[in-house]
Coordinates of C-alpha atoms (C1' of nucleotides) in Angstrom, one line a residue:
Chain A
M1025 CA 61.4 -34.5 -69.8
A1026 CA 63.9 -37.3 -69.6
R1027 CA 67.4 -36.8 -70.7
K1028 CA 68.8 -38.2 -73.9
P1029 CA 69.8 -41.6 -72.9
L1030 CA 73.2 -42.0 -74.6
T1031 CA 74.1 -40.9 -78.1
R1032 CA 76.7 -41.8 -80.7
P1033 CA 80.4 -41.3 -80.6
R1034 CA 81.1 -39.2 -77.5
K1035 CA 83.2 -36.1 -78.4
T1036 CA 86.6 -35.3 -77.0
A1037 CA 87.5 -35.8 -73.3
S1038 CA 90.5 -36.7 -71.4
Q1039 CA 92.0 -37.0 -74.9
D1040 CA 94.7 -39.6 -74.0
R1041 CA 92.3 -42.2 -72.8
S1042 CA 89.1 -42.1 -74.9
R1043 CA 90.8 -41.1 -78.2
A1044 CA 93.2 -43.9 -77.8
T1045 CA 90.4 -46.3 -77.2
V1046 CA 88.6 -45.1 -80.4
D1047 CA 91.9 -45.4 -82.5
A1048 CA 92.5 -48.9 -81.1
L1049 CA 89.0 -50.0 -82.1
I1050 CA 89.2 -48.6 -85.7
E1051 CA 92.7 -50.0 -86.1
A1052 CA 91.6 -53.4 -84.8
T1053 CA 88.7 -53.5 -87.1
A1054 CA 90.8 -52.7 -90.0
R1055 CA 93.2 -55.4 -89.0
I1056 CA 90.6 -58.0 -88.6
L1057 CA 89.0 -57.2 -91.9
V1058 CA 92.2 -57.6 -93.6
R1059 CA 93.4 -60.7 -91.9
E1060 CA 90.2 -62.6 -91.3
G1061 CA 87.4 -61.1 -93.4
F1062 CA 84.3 -59.4 -92.8
D1063 CA 82.5 -62.4 -91.4
Q1064 CA 85.0 -62.8 -88.5
A1065 CA 84.8 -59.1 -87.5
S1066 CA 82.2 -59.6 -84.7
T1067 CA 82.0 -56.9 -82.0
N1068 CA 83.4 -59.2 -79.4
R1069 CA 86.3 -60.2 -81.7
I1070 CA 87.1 -56.5 -82.5
A1071 CA 87.0 -55.5 -78.8
R1072 CA 89.3 -58.4 -77.9
E1073 CA 91.8 -57.4 -80.7
A1074 CA 91.8 -53.8 -79.6
G1075 CA 92.5 -54.7 -76.1
V1076 CA 89.3 -53.0 -75.0
S1077 CA 86.2 -54.2 -73.3
I1078 CA 83.1 -54.8 -75.2
G1079 CA 81.3 -52.3 -73.1
S1080 CA 83.8 -49.6 -74.0
L1081 CA 83.3 -50.4 -77.7
Y1082 CA 79.5 -49.8 -77.4
Q1083 CA 80.3 -46.4 -75.7
Y1084 CA 81.8 -45.2 -79.0
Y1085 CA 80.0 -47.3 -81.7
P1086 CA 76.5 -48.3 -81.7
S1087 CA 77.1 -51.3 -83.9
K1088 CA 79.6 -53.4 -85.8
E1089 CA 78.5 -51.5 -89.0
A1090 CA 79.4 -48.2 -87.5
L1091 CA 82.8 -49.5 -86.8
V1092 CA 83.2 -50.7 -90.4
A1093 CA 81.9 -47.4 -91.7
A1094 CA 84.5 -45.6 -89.7
V1095 CA 87.2 -47.7 -91.3
I1096 CA 85.7 -47.1 -94.8
D1097 CA 85.6 -43.3 -94.0
R1098 CA 89.3 -43.3 -93.1
H1099 CA 90.2 -45.3 -96.2
N1100 CA 88.2 -43.1 -98.4
R1101 CA 89.8 -40.0 -96.9
D1102 CA 93.3 -41.5 -97.8
L1103 CA 92.1 -42.2 -101.3
M1104 CA 90.6 -38.7 -101.9
A1105 CA 93.9 -37.2 -100.8
I1106 CA 95.7 -39.0 -103.6
V1107 CA 93.0 -38.1 -106.2
R1108 CA 92.9 -34.4 -105.2
R1109 CA 96.7 -34.1 -105.4
A1110 CA 96.7 -35.7 -108.9
L1111 CA 93.9 -33.4 -110.0
A1112 CA 95.8 -30.3 -108.8
D1113 CA 98.8 -31.5 -110.8
A1114 CA 96.7 -32.2 -113.8
E1115 CA 95.1 -28.7 -114.0
A1116 CA 98.5 -27.3 -115.0
Q1117 CA 99.1 -29.9 -117.8
P1118 CA 97.9 -30.7 -121.3
L1119 CA 95.0 -33.0 -121.5
E1120 CA 96.8 -36.2 -122.3
T1121 CA 99.5 -35.6 -119.7
G1122 CA 96.9 -34.7 -117.2
A1123 CA 94.9 -37.8 -118.0
R1124 CA 97.9 -40.0 -117.5
R1125 CA 98.6 -38.4 -114.2
L1126 CA 95.0 -39.0 -113.0
I1127 CA 95.1 -42.7 -114.2
A1128 CA 98.5 -43.3 -112.4
A1129 CA 96.9 -41.8 -109.3
A1130 CA 94.0 -44.1 -109.5
I1131 CA 96.3 -47.1 -109.6
E1132 CA 98.3 -45.6 -106.7
A1133 CA 95.1 -45.3 -104.8
H1134 CA 94.2 -48.9 -105.3
R1135 CA 97.6 -50.0 -104.2
L1136 CA 97.5 -48.0 -101.0
D1137 CA 96.0 -50.8 -99.0
P1138 CA 95.0 -53.4 -101.5
K1139 CA 94.0 -56.0 -99.0
L1140 CA 91.6 -53.7 -97.2
H1141 CA 90.3 -52.3 -100.5
R1142 CA 89.5 -55.8 -101.6
V1143 CA 87.7 -56.7 -98.4
L1144 CA 85.7 -53.6 -98.5
A1145 CA 84.8 -54.1 -102.2
E1146 CA 84.1 -57.8 -102.2
Q1147 CA 83.0 -58.9 -98.7
T1148 CA 81.3 -55.9 -97.2
P1149 CA 77.7 -55.8 -97.8
R1150 CA 76.2 -52.5 -98.6
T1151 CA 73.5 -52.7 -96.0
G1152 CA 72.3 -50.7 -93.1
A1153 CA 74.8 -48.0 -92.1
L1154 CA 77.0 -49.0 -95.0
V1155 CA 74.4 -48.2 -97.8
N1156 CA 75.6 -44.7 -98.5
V1157 CA 79.3 -45.1 -98.2
E1158 CA 79.7 -44.9 -101.9
A1159 CA 79.9 -41.2 -101.3
F1160 CA 83.5 -41.6 -102.5
N1161 CA 82.6 -41.8 -106.1
S1162 CA 80.1 -39.1 -106.3
E1163 CA 82.6 -36.7 -104.9
T1164 CA 85.2 -37.8 -107.5
Y1165 CA 82.5 -37.2 -110.2
G1166 CA 82.1 -33.6 -109.1
L1167 CA 85.9 -33.0 -109.0
F1168 CA 86.5 -34.4 -112.3
R1169 CA 83.6 -32.5 -113.8
G1170 CA 85.2 -29.3 -112.4
Y1171 CA 88.5 -30.4 -114.2
L1172 CA 86.7 -30.9 -117.5
E1173 CA 85.1 -27.4 -117.2
G1174 CA 88.5 -25.9 -117.2
R1175 CA 89.4 -28.0 -120.2
R1176 CA 86.4 -27.0 -122.4
A1177 CA 88.7 -25.8 -125.2
E1178 CA 90.3 -29.1 -125.5
V1179 CA 87.4 -31.5 -125.4
R1180 CA 84.5 -31.8 -128.0
A1181 CA 81.3 -30.3 -127.0
V1182 CA 79.6 -32.8 -124.7
D1183 CA 77.5 -33.1 -121.7
L1184 CA 80.1 -32.7 -119.1
D1185 CA 78.2 -34.6 -116.5
L1186 CA 77.9 -37.5 -118.8
A1187 CA 81.5 -37.3 -119.7
A1188 CA 82.6 -37.2 -116.2
F1189 CA 80.5 -40.2 -115.3
V1190 CA 82.0 -42.1 -118.2
C1191 CA 85.5 -41.2 -117.5
V1192 CA 85.5 -41.8 -113.7
T1193 CA 83.5 -45.0 -114.0
T1194 CA 85.9 -46.3 -116.6
I1195 CA 89.1 -45.4 -114.8
E1196 CA 87.8 -46.7 -111.6
A1197 CA 86.8 -50.1 -113.1
L1198 CA 90.0 -50.6 -115.0
T1199 CA 92.3 -49.7 -112.2
H1200 CA 90.3 -51.6 -109.7
T1201 CA 89.9 -54.7 -111.7
A1202 CA 93.6 -54.7 -112.8
V1203 CA 94.9 -54.2 -109.3
L1204 CA 92.7 -56.8 -107.6
H1205 CA 92.5 -59.5 -110.3
R1206 CA 95.8 -59.2 -111.9
G1207 CA 97.4 -59.9 -108.7
E1208 CA 98.7 -57.3 -106.3
G1209 CA 102.1 -58.0 -107.7
L1210 CA 101.2 -56.3 -110.9
A1211 CA 104.6 -55.7 -112.4
E1212 CA 105.8 -52.2 -113.2
A1213 CA 105.6 -53.0 -117.0
G1214 CA 102.0 -54.1 -116.6
V1215 CA 101.2 -50.8 -114.7
E1216 CA 102.7 -48.8 -117.5
A1217 CA 100.9 -50.6 -120.2
L1218 CA 97.6 -50.2 -118.4
V1219 CA 98.3 -46.5 -117.9
E1220 CA 98.9 -46.1 -121.6
E1221 CA 95.8 -48.1 -122.7
A1222 CA 93.5 -46.2 -120.3
T1223 CA 94.9 -42.9 -121.3
R1224 CA 94.4 -43.6 -125.0
L1225 CA 90.9 -44.7 -124.1
V1226 CA 89.8 -41.6 -122.3
V1227 CA 91.7 -39.1 -124.2
G1228 CA 90.3 -40.5 -127.5
Y1229 CA 86.9 -40.3 -126.0
L1230 CA 87.2 -36.7 -124.9
R1231 CA 88.7 -35.2 -127.9
Chain B
M1274 CA 85.5 -99.5 -94.8
A1275 CA 82.6 -97.3 -94.1
R1276 CA 80.4 -96.1 -96.9
K1277 CA 80.4 -92.5 -98.1
P1278 CA 78.2 -90.7 -95.6
L1279 CA 76.1 -88.4 -97.8
T1280 CA 77.4 -86.3 -100.5
R1281 CA 76.3 -83.0 -102.1
P1282 CA 73.3 -82.5 -104.4
R1283 CA 71.8 -85.8 -105.2
K1284 CA 71.4 -86.5 -108.8
T1285 CA 68.1 -87.5 -110.5
A1286 CA 65.5 -89.6 -108.9
S1287 CA 61.8 -89.7 -109.0
Q1288 CA 62.1 -86.5 -111.0
D1289 CA 58.8 -85.0 -110.1
R1290 CA 59.4 -84.9 -106.4
S1291 CA 63.0 -84.0 -105.8
R1292 CA 63.5 -81.9 -108.8
A1293 CA 60.5 -79.8 -107.8
T1294 CA 62.0 -79.6 -104.3
V1295 CA 65.3 -78.2 -105.7
D1296 CA 63.6 -75.7 -108.0
A1297 CA 61.4 -74.4 -105.1
L1298 CA 64.5 -73.9 -103.0
I1299 CA 66.4 -71.9 -105.6
E1300 CA 63.4 -69.8 -106.5
A1301 CA 62.7 -69.2 -102.8
T1302 CA 66.2 -68.2 -102.4
A1303 CA 66.2 -65.6 -105.2
R1304 CA 62.9 -64.3 -103.9
I1305 CA 64.2 -63.7 -100.5
L1306 CA 67.4 -62.1 -101.7
V1307 CA 65.3 -59.7 -103.8
R1308 CA 62.7 -59.0 -101.3
E1309 CA 64.5 -59.1 -98.0
G1310 CA 68.2 -59.0 -98.8
F1311 CA 71.1 -61.3 -98.2
D1312 CA 71.1 -61.0 -94.5
Q1313 CA 67.5 -62.3 -94.1
A1314 CA 68.2 -65.3 -96.2
S1315 CA 68.8 -67.9 -93.5
T1316 CA 68.4 -71.5 -94.3
N1317 CA 65.3 -71.8 -92.1
R1318 CA 63.8 -68.8 -93.8
I1319 CA 64.5 -70.2 -97.3
A1320 CA 63.0 -73.5 -96.4
R1321 CA 59.9 -72.0 -95.1
E1322 CA 59.6 -69.8 -98.1
A1323 CA 60.0 -72.7 -100.3
G1324 CA 57.4 -74.7 -98.4
V1325 CA 60.1 -77.5 -97.9
S1326 CA 61.5 -78.6 -94.5
I1327 CA 64.9 -77.7 -93.3
G1328 CA 65.9 -81.4 -93.4
S1329 CA 65.1 -81.6 -97.2
L1330 CA 67.1 -78.3 -97.9
Y1331 CA 70.2 -80.0 -96.4
Q1332 CA 69.6 -83.1 -98.5
Y1333 CA 70.4 -80.9 -101.6
Y1334 CA 72.5 -78.1 -100.5
P1335 CA 75.2 -78.3 -97.9
S1336 CA 75.0 -74.6 -96.8
K1337 CA 73.3 -71.3 -97.5
E1338 CA 76.2 -70.3 -99.6
A1339 CA 75.7 -73.3 -101.9
L1340 CA 72.0 -72.1 -102.4
V1341 CA 73.1 -68.6 -103.2
A1342 CA 75.8 -70.0 -105.5
A1343 CA 73.1 -71.8 -107.4
V1344 CA 71.1 -68.7 -107.8
I1345 CA 74.1 -66.9 -109.1
D1346 CA 74.8 -69.6 -111.5
R1347 CA 71.3 -69.5 -112.9
H1348 CA 71.5 -65.8 -113.2
N1349 CA 74.8 -65.9 -114.9
R1350 CA 73.6 -68.5 -117.3
D1351 CA 70.8 -66.1 -118.3
L1352 CA 73.2 -63.2 -118.7
M1353 CA 75.6 -65.2 -120.8
A1354 CA 72.7 -66.2 -123.2
I1355 CA 72.2 -62.6 -123.9
V1356 CA 75.8 -61.9 -124.4
R1357 CA 76.4 -64.8 -126.6
R1358 CA 73.4 -63.8 -128.8
A1359 CA 74.7 -60.3 -129.2
L1360 CA 78.2 -61.6 -130.1
A1361 CA 76.7 -63.8 -132.8
D1362 CA 75.0 -60.8 -134.3
A1363 CA 78.0 -58.6 -134.0
E1364 CA 80.2 -61.1 -135.9
A1365 CA 78.3 -60.2 -139.0
Q1366 CA 78.4 -56.5 -138.6
P1367 CA 81.0 -53.7 -139.1
L1368 CA 83.0 -52.8 -136.0
E1369 CA 80.9 -49.8 -134.9
T1370 CA 77.5 -51.4 -135.4
G1371 CA 78.7 -54.5 -133.6
A1372 CA 80.1 -52.6 -130.6
R1373 CA 76.7 -50.8 -130.4
R1374 CA 75.0 -54.1 -130.4
L1375 CA 77.2 -55.5 -127.6
I1376 CA 76.7 -52.4 -125.4
A1377 CA 73.0 -52.6 -125.9
A1378 CA 73.1 -56.2 -124.9
A1379 CA 75.2 -55.3 -121.8
I1380 CA 72.4 -53.0 -120.7
E1381 CA 69.8 -55.5 -121.6
A1382 CA 71.6 -58.2 -119.4
H1383 CA 71.7 -55.6 -116.4
R1384 CA 68.0 -54.9 -116.9
L1385 CA 67.0 -58.7 -116.9
D1386 CA 66.6 -58.8 -113.1
P1387 CA 68.1 -55.6 -111.8
K1388 CA 67.0 -56.1 -108.3
L1389 CA 68.6 -59.5 -108.1
H1390 CA 71.6 -58.2 -109.8
R1391 CA 71.9 -55.4 -107.3
V1392 CA 71.6 -57.7 -104.3
L1393 CA 74.3 -60.0 -105.8
A1394 CA 76.6 -57.2 -106.5
E1395 CA 76.2 -55.1 -103.4
Q1396 CA 75.2 -57.3 -100.6
T1397 CA 76.5 -60.7 -101.4
P1398 CA 80.0 -61.2 -99.8
R1399 CA 82.4 -63.0 -102.1
T1400 CA 83.4 -65.6 -99.4
G1401 CA 83.6 -69.3 -99.0
A1402 CA 81.7 -71.0 -101.9
L1403 CA 81.1 -67.7 -103.4
V1404 CA 84.7 -66.6 -103.9
N1405 CA 85.0 -68.0 -107.4
V1406 CA 81.6 -67.2 -108.9
E1407 CA 83.2 -64.3 -110.8
A1408 CA 83.6 -66.9 -113.5
F1409 CA 81.1 -64.9 -115.5
N1410 CA 83.5 -62.2 -116.5
S1411 CA 86.4 -64.5 -117.3
E1412 CA 84.3 -66.3 -119.8
T1413 CA 83.3 -63.0 -121.4
Y1414 CA 86.9 -61.9 -121.8
G1415 CA 87.5 -65.1 -123.8
L1416 CA 84.5 -64.6 -126.0
F1417 CA 85.2 -61.1 -126.7
R1418 CA 88.9 -61.9 -127.4
G1419 CA 87.6 -64.3 -129.9
Y1420 CA 85.5 -61.6 -131.5
L1421 CA 88.5 -59.2 -131.8
E1422 CA 90.6 -61.9 -133.4
G1423 CA 88.0 -62.0 -136.3
R1424 CA 88.3 -58.2 -136.5
R1425 CA 92.1 -58.0 -136.6
A1426 CA 91.9 -55.9 -139.8
E1427 CA 89.7 -53.3 -138.3
V1428 CA 91.6 -52.7 -135.1
R1429 CA 95.0 -51.3 -134.5
A1430 CA 97.8 -53.8 -133.7
V1431 CA 97.4 -54.4 -130.1
D1432 CA 97.6 -57.1 -127.4
L1433 CA 94.2 -58.7 -127.9
D1434 CA 94.1 -59.9 -124.3
L1435 CA 94.7 -56.5 -123.0
A1436 CA 92.3 -55.0 -125.4
A1437 CA 89.5 -57.5 -124.4
F1438 CA 90.2 -56.8 -120.8
V1439 CA 89.9 -53.0 -121.3
C1440 CA 86.7 -53.3 -123.4
V1441 CA 84.9 -55.8 -121.3
T1442 CA 85.7 -54.2 -118.0
T1443 CA 84.7 -50.8 -119.3
I1444 CA 81.4 -51.9 -120.8
E1445 CA 80.6 -53.8 -117.7
A1446 CA 81.3 -51.0 -115.4
L1447 CA 79.5 -48.4 -117.5
T1448 CA 76.3 -50.4 -117.9
H1449 CA 76.4 -51.7 -114.4
T1450 CA 76.8 -48.4 -112.8
A1451 CA 74.3 -46.7 -115.1
V1452 CA 71.5 -49.1 -114.5
L1453 CA 72.0 -49.5 -110.8
H1454 CA 72.8 -46.0 -109.9
R1455 CA 70.9 -44.0 -112.3
G1456 CA 67.8 -45.6 -111.2
E1457 CA 66.2 -48.7 -112.7
G1458 CA 63.8 -46.4 -114.5
L1459 CA 66.7 -45.1 -116.7
A1460 CA 64.7 -43.5 -119.5
E1461 CA 65.0 -44.7 -123.0
A1462 CA 66.7 -41.4 -124.0
G1463 CA 69.2 -42.0 -121.3
V1464 CA 69.9 -45.6 -122.5
E1465 CA 70.5 -44.3 -126.1
A1466 CA 72.9 -41.6 -124.9
L1467 CA 74.8 -44.1 -122.9
V1468 CA 75.0 -46.5 -125.8
E1469 CA 76.3 -43.7 -128.0
E1470 CA 78.9 -42.6 -125.5
A1471 CA 80.0 -46.1 -124.7
T1472 CA 80.3 -47.0 -128.4
R1473 CA 82.4 -43.9 -129.2
L1474 CA 84.6 -44.7 -126.3
V1475 CA 85.4 -48.3 -127.2
V1476 CA 85.5 -47.8 -131.0
G1477 CA 87.7 -44.9 -130.6
Y1478 CA 90.1 -47.0 -128.5
L1479 CA 90.2 -50.1 -130.8
R1480 CA 90.8 -48.2 -134.1
Chain C
dA156 C1' 52.7 -107.8 -102.1
dG157 C1' 56.6 -106.7 -99.6
dA158 C1' 61.2 -104.9 -98.9
dA159 C1' 64.4 -101.5 -99.7
dA160 C1' 65.7 -97.2 -101.3
dA161 C1' 64.7 -92.5 -101.9
dT162 C1' 62.7 -88.5 -100.3
dG163 C1' 60.4 -85.3 -96.9
dG164 C1' 59.7 -83.6 -92.2
dG165 C1' 60.8 -80.8 -88.1
dA166 C1' 62.2 -80.7 -83.1
dG167 C1' 65.9 -79.2 -81.2
dC168 C1' 71.2 -79.0 -80.2
dT169 C1' 75.2 -76.1 -80.0
dA170 C1' 77.4 -72.0 -81.1
dT171 C1' 77.7 -67.4 -81.6
dC172 C1' 76.0 -62.9 -82.2
dG173 C1' 74.9 -58.2 -80.9
dC174 C1' 74.3 -56.0 -77.0
dT175 C1' 73.1 -54.4 -71.9
dC176 C1' 73.9 -53.3 -67.3
dA177 C1' 75.7 -53.0 -62.8
dC178 C1' 79.8 -51.9 -61.2
dA179 C1' 85.1 -50.5 -60.9
dT180 C1' 88.6 -47.3 -61.9
dT181 C1' 90.5 -42.9 -63.4
dT182 C1' 90.2 -38.1 -64.3
dT183 C1' 88.4 -33.5 -63.5
dA184 C1' 86.5 -29.7 -61.0
dC185 C1' 86.3 -27.3 -56.9
Chain D
dG722 C1' 90.8 -33.9 -50.3
dT723 C1' 86.5 -35.2 -52.0
dA724 C1' 82.5 -35.4 -54.9
dA725 C1' 81.0 -35.9 -59.5
dA726 C1' 81.8 -36.8 -64.2
dA727 C1' 84.1 -39.6 -67.6
dT728 C1' 85.7 -43.8 -68.9
dG729 C1' 86.5 -48.8 -68.7
dT730 C1' 85.1 -53.6 -67.5
dG731 C1' 83.1 -58.2 -68.6
dA732 C1' 79.6 -61.8 -67.2
dG733 C1' 75.9 -63.0 -69.2
dC734 C1' 71.0 -62.4 -71.6
dG735 C1' 67.9 -63.3 -75.4
dA736 C1' 67.8 -64.2 -80.2
dT737 C1' 68.9 -66.6 -84.0
dA738 C1' 72.0 -69.0 -86.9
dG739 C1' 73.5 -73.2 -89.2
dC740 C1' 72.8 -77.9 -89.1
dT741 C1' 71.9 -83.0 -87.2
dC742 C1' 69.4 -86.7 -86.4
dC743 C1' 65.6 -89.8 -86.2
dC744 C1' 61.6 -90.8 -87.9
dA745 C1' 57.5 -90.7 -91.5
dT746 C1' 56.0 -91.0 -96.1
dT747 C1' 56.5 -92.2 -100.9
dT748 C1' 58.5 -94.5 -104.8
dT749 C1' 60.9 -98.1 -107.0
dC750 C1' 62.3 -102.8 -107.6
dT751 C1' 61.4 -107.6 -107.7

DNA sequence: AGAAAATGGGAGCTATCGCTCACATTTTAC
DNA sequence: GTAAAATGTGAGCGATAGCTCCCATTTTCT
């Protein structure tokens, strides 16, 4: 029996070397995505940007898509942290206040790294290894559904799955489109107006 | 002074030949996008599929992106026809009925050619010639804003631009996500439930 | 009919892409 | 100290992409 030839990302090791290499690769990938777009993000270009040889790149990532997927994962983790924090706050608040808090968090999330978010949303084809990296939303549905369960008394009797779908999809679309299309310099007044409108929309729907 | 070398899509000519060639190219592009995805849609592949030489392809389209843009334009025209028809109907109906009509039309639009729609939405990078092919939505905003103007008496006093943004973005996101993610075989019962929920959402918001 | 314009054809150029492999260097284990 | 394992290097291979150019065929015009 032959040995396994060479599998995916090697685990830990002399931490300082290989971990730094991996970090440099992910960071370089994100930088190129933001500055030059998805098309320019070839493996050779990424390796050069990271100051790492192309051979080393392939030690840790089997393809360009794996690299981009790693960037997406990291970005999603950051977004989810914001969402989770807002949900924790909202649990202790009345429905309308909580909704406002969640919507503000959605905007905050979209403003975390809007340029990266835009590239990932507009230029990154959901293909190959990237097909299922929409896991972000499905997790959000679940969390929000849990929130609604704790609020049963305040919402009309509805299919909670359906309601979660409607609310999450709506909030995501409104904040996403506003932040990306209304310019990243969306003024504070604009943000407030958007939060108010979105709050009215979902609260009116849930009650 | 030299002559202009050779510009973009030639206009009319011996209609039967060149017009057929152009049609074959667009049709072939759409077919490949649907069947094999954006990545496989190389100019050579498209020309082969269309039964046209690569030289002829470049007589009419300067790049692969121009071809895809043509497919998008055609698709958007089809979608807009559905939207316009629904809006015309809605003008003569009370707010809630009209909203229901518009939402049903949005679903209908997404079901026109869901596979193509999905490829364009998920795999087609908005880059180069494709950056501004989001013209579809901006036109819809305008049309819907016009609809709201005629309904001033029935909606609370609001910024109509903002309201149009909220409604169009919301309806688009809900129908898009539902059709694409809840499987293309979204049962009739599911469609009805979705229309009801979305109608409640936007009507509650507008009143 | 004959010339010119329009259209179609496709071999093949250049560039770049993803990726491998043979080897060098560094770290770890004993 | 020394052998083995881990990590890093980069020239370069094969494939394919977009696209040009030159020539053949068809249509139009007079």
